[in-house]
Amino acid sequence: SLLELSIKWRIPTSHMFFMMMVLEKDDCCKVLEEKGTVRKVIKDVVVENIQVTAEEKTLFWKDFRKFITQDMEDSSHPKSRRRVVLQLFRILISKGSPRVIELFKTENWSSRGWRKKEGGIRLSCVLAEMD
């Protein structure tokens, strides 16, 4: 069960690729039906891997132009952490659409700092694409 996994905040992209392969299978919905699984994947994998890291925050405050350039370059790389986790999120949405979208909308983004809001904006863009 995915709930039994002890997931660290930042997981390698290879692990996310594996999760995507599992979720793309037709019978994966049984895994997602287990109570709390979708919430855990979104909270512990998607959100934590999409938000800006402490190092990126430091770079932003030192040289925001370099931060933006680096972020754009990373986003265009097919195996970048953010790009892979956004693909994982797209698969989650396509498999459990109403429940996943509702769960994401109920997250309290207003009480979080800009690093987490920036991640929320990226995820919201994925939701808008899917509409």
Short mmCIF file of C-alpha atoms in Angstrom, two decimals:
data_model
loop_
_atom_site.label_atom_id
_atom_site.label_comp_id
_atom_site.label_asym_id
_atom_site.label_seq_id
_atom_site.Cartn_x
_atom_site.Cartn_y
_atom_site.Cartn_z
CA SER A 1 0.00 0.00 0.00
CA LEU A 2 1.23 3.51 -0.78
CA LEU A 3 0.20 4.64 2.69
CA GLU A 4 2.76 2.35 4.28
CA LEU A 5 5.63 3.97 2.38
CA SER A 6 7.80 6.32 4.34
CA ILE A 7 8.31 8.97 1.69
CA LYS A 8 10.96 11.62 2.21
CA TRP A 9 10.13 15.12 1.06
CA ARG A 10 12.41 15.02 -1.96
CA ILE A 11 12.40 11.78 -3.85
CA PRO A 12 14.50 10.96 -6.92
CA THR A 13 12.86 11.45 -10.30
CA SER A 14 13.41 7.74 -10.98
CA HIS A 15 10.99 6.96 -8.14
CA MET A 16 8.47 9.40 -9.61
CA PHE A 17 8.83 7.72 -13.02
CA PHE A 18 8.07 4.40 -11.34
CA MET A 19 4.99 5.89 -9.66
CA MET A 20 3.84 7.21 -13.05
CA MET A 21 4.25 3.77 -14.65
CA VAL A 22 2.17 2.20 -11.87
CA LEU A 23 -0.52 4.88 -12.11
CA GLU A 24 -0.76 4.56 -15.90
CA LYS A 25 -1.87 0.92 -15.60
CA ASP A 26 -5.61 0.34 -15.91
CA ASP A 27 -5.94 -1.46 -12.59
CA CYS A 28 -4.09 1.21 -10.59
CA CYS A 29 -7.32 2.86 -9.48
CA LYS A 30 -7.59 0.26 -6.72
CA VAL A 31 -4.42 1.74 -5.21
CA LEU A 32 -5.88 5.24 -5.38
CA GLU A 33 -9.17 4.16 -3.77
CA GLU A 34 -7.48 3.37 -0.46
CA LYS A 35 -8.46 6.15 1.94
CA GLY A 36 -5.73 8.74 2.35
CA THR A 37 -3.53 7.55 -0.52
CA VAL A 38 -4.28 10.40 -2.93
CA ARG A 39 -3.87 12.99 -0.17
CA LYS A 40 -0.52 11.45 0.84
CA VAL A 41 0.80 11.38 -2.72
CA ILE A 42 -0.26 14.98 -3.36
CA LYS A 43 0.99 16.30 -0.02
CA ASP A 44 4.21 14.31 0.38
CA VAL A 45 5.31 13.90 -3.23
CA VAL A 46 3.66 16.40 -5.57
CA VAL A 47 3.57 19.50 -3.37
CA GLU A 48 6.93 18.93 -1.73
CA ASN A 49 8.69 18.32 -5.05
CA ILE A 50 7.06 21.19 -6.93
CA GLN A 51 7.78 23.99 -4.49
CA VAL A 52 10.87 26.15 -4.49
CA THR A 53 13.76 24.78 -2.43
CA ALA A 54 15.71 26.75 0.19
CA GLU A 55 18.65 26.97 -2.23
CA GLU A 56 16.39 28.36 -4.95
CA LYS A 57 14.96 30.88 -2.48
CA THR A 58 18.48 32.06 -1.64
CA LEU A 59 19.31 32.36 -5.34
CA PHE A 60 16.08 34.34 -5.89
CA TRP A 61 17.02 36.89 -3.24
CA LYS A 62 20.64 37.14 -4.47
CA ASP A 63 19.92 37.29 -8.21
CA PHE A 64 16.30 36.91 -9.31
CA ARG A 65 17.24 37.05 -13.00
CA LYS A 66 19.52 34.04 -12.60
CA PHE A 67 16.75 32.27 -10.63
CA ILE A 68 14.24 32.85 -13.44
CA THR A 69 16.72 31.78 -16.13
CA GLN A 70 17.67 28.63 -14.23
CA ASP A 71 14.02 27.81 -13.52
CA MET A 72 13.11 28.18 -17.20
CA GLU A 73 16.03 25.96 -18.25
CA ASP A 74 15.12 23.32 -15.66
CA SER A 75 11.47 23.39 -16.72
CA SER A 76 12.38 22.65 -20.32
CA HIS A 77 14.51 19.62 -19.40
CA PRO A 78 12.36 16.44 -19.78
CA LYS A 79 13.73 14.80 -16.61
CA SER A 80 13.69 17.83 -14.31
CA ARG A 81 12.15 17.26 -10.90
CA ARG A 82 9.33 19.76 -11.43
CA ARG A 83 8.49 18.56 -14.92
CA VAL A 84 8.32 14.93 -13.78
CA VAL A 85 6.18 15.73 -10.75
CA LEU A 86 3.78 17.79 -12.90
CA GLN A 87 3.41 14.76 -15.19
CA LEU A 88 2.73 12.60 -12.14
CA PHE A 89 0.07 15.11 -11.06
CA ARG A 90 -1.51 15.00 -14.56
CA ILE A 91 -1.77 11.22 -14.30
CA LEU A 92 -3.32 11.47 -10.83
CA ILE A 93 -5.90 13.91 -12.18
CA SER A 94 -6.72 11.71 -15.15
CA LYS A 95 -7.24 8.66 -12.91
CA GLY A 96 -9.14 10.18 -10.02
CA SER A 97 -10.23 13.42 -11.56
CA PRO A 98 -13.11 14.73 -9.38
CA ARG A 99 -11.62 13.61 -6.08
CA VAL A 100 -8.10 14.78 -6.85
CA ILE A 101 -9.23 18.17 -8.11
CA GLU A 102 -11.45 18.69 -5.07
CA LEU A 103 -8.64 17.64 -2.74
CA PHE A 104 -6.26 20.10 -4.38
CA LYS A 105 -8.80 22.93 -4.22
CA THR A 106 -9.33 22.39 -0.50
CA GLU A 107 -5.62 22.81 0.32
CA ASN A 108 -5.09 26.00 2.30
CA TRP A 109 -2.66 27.86 0.05
CA SER A 110 -3.43 31.27 1.59
CA SER A 111 -1.57 30.47 4.81
CA ARG A 112 1.62 29.39 3.07
CA GLY A 113 4.65 31.40 1.99
CA TRP A 114 5.44 32.44 -1.56
CA ARG A 115 7.56 29.33 -2.22
CA LYS A 116 4.53 27.12 -1.68
CA LYS A 117 2.20 29.51 -3.52
CA GLU A 118 4.51 29.34 -6.53
CA GLY A 119 4.11 25.56 -6.45
CA GLY A 120 0.35 26.03 -6.18
CA ILE A 121 0.36 28.23 -9.26
CA ARG A 122 2.17 25.52 -11.25
CA LEU A 123 -0.32 22.87 -10.12
CA SER A 124 -3.26 25.19 -10.86
CA CYS A 125 -1.92 25.61 -14.41
CA VAL A 126 -1.99 21.83 -14.82
CA LEU A 127 -5.60 21.77 -13.59
CA ALA A 128 -6.52 24.55 -16.03
CA GLU A 129 -4.88 22.61 -18.89
CA MET A 130 -7.00 19.58 -18.06
CA ASP A 131 -10.29 21.52 -18.08
#
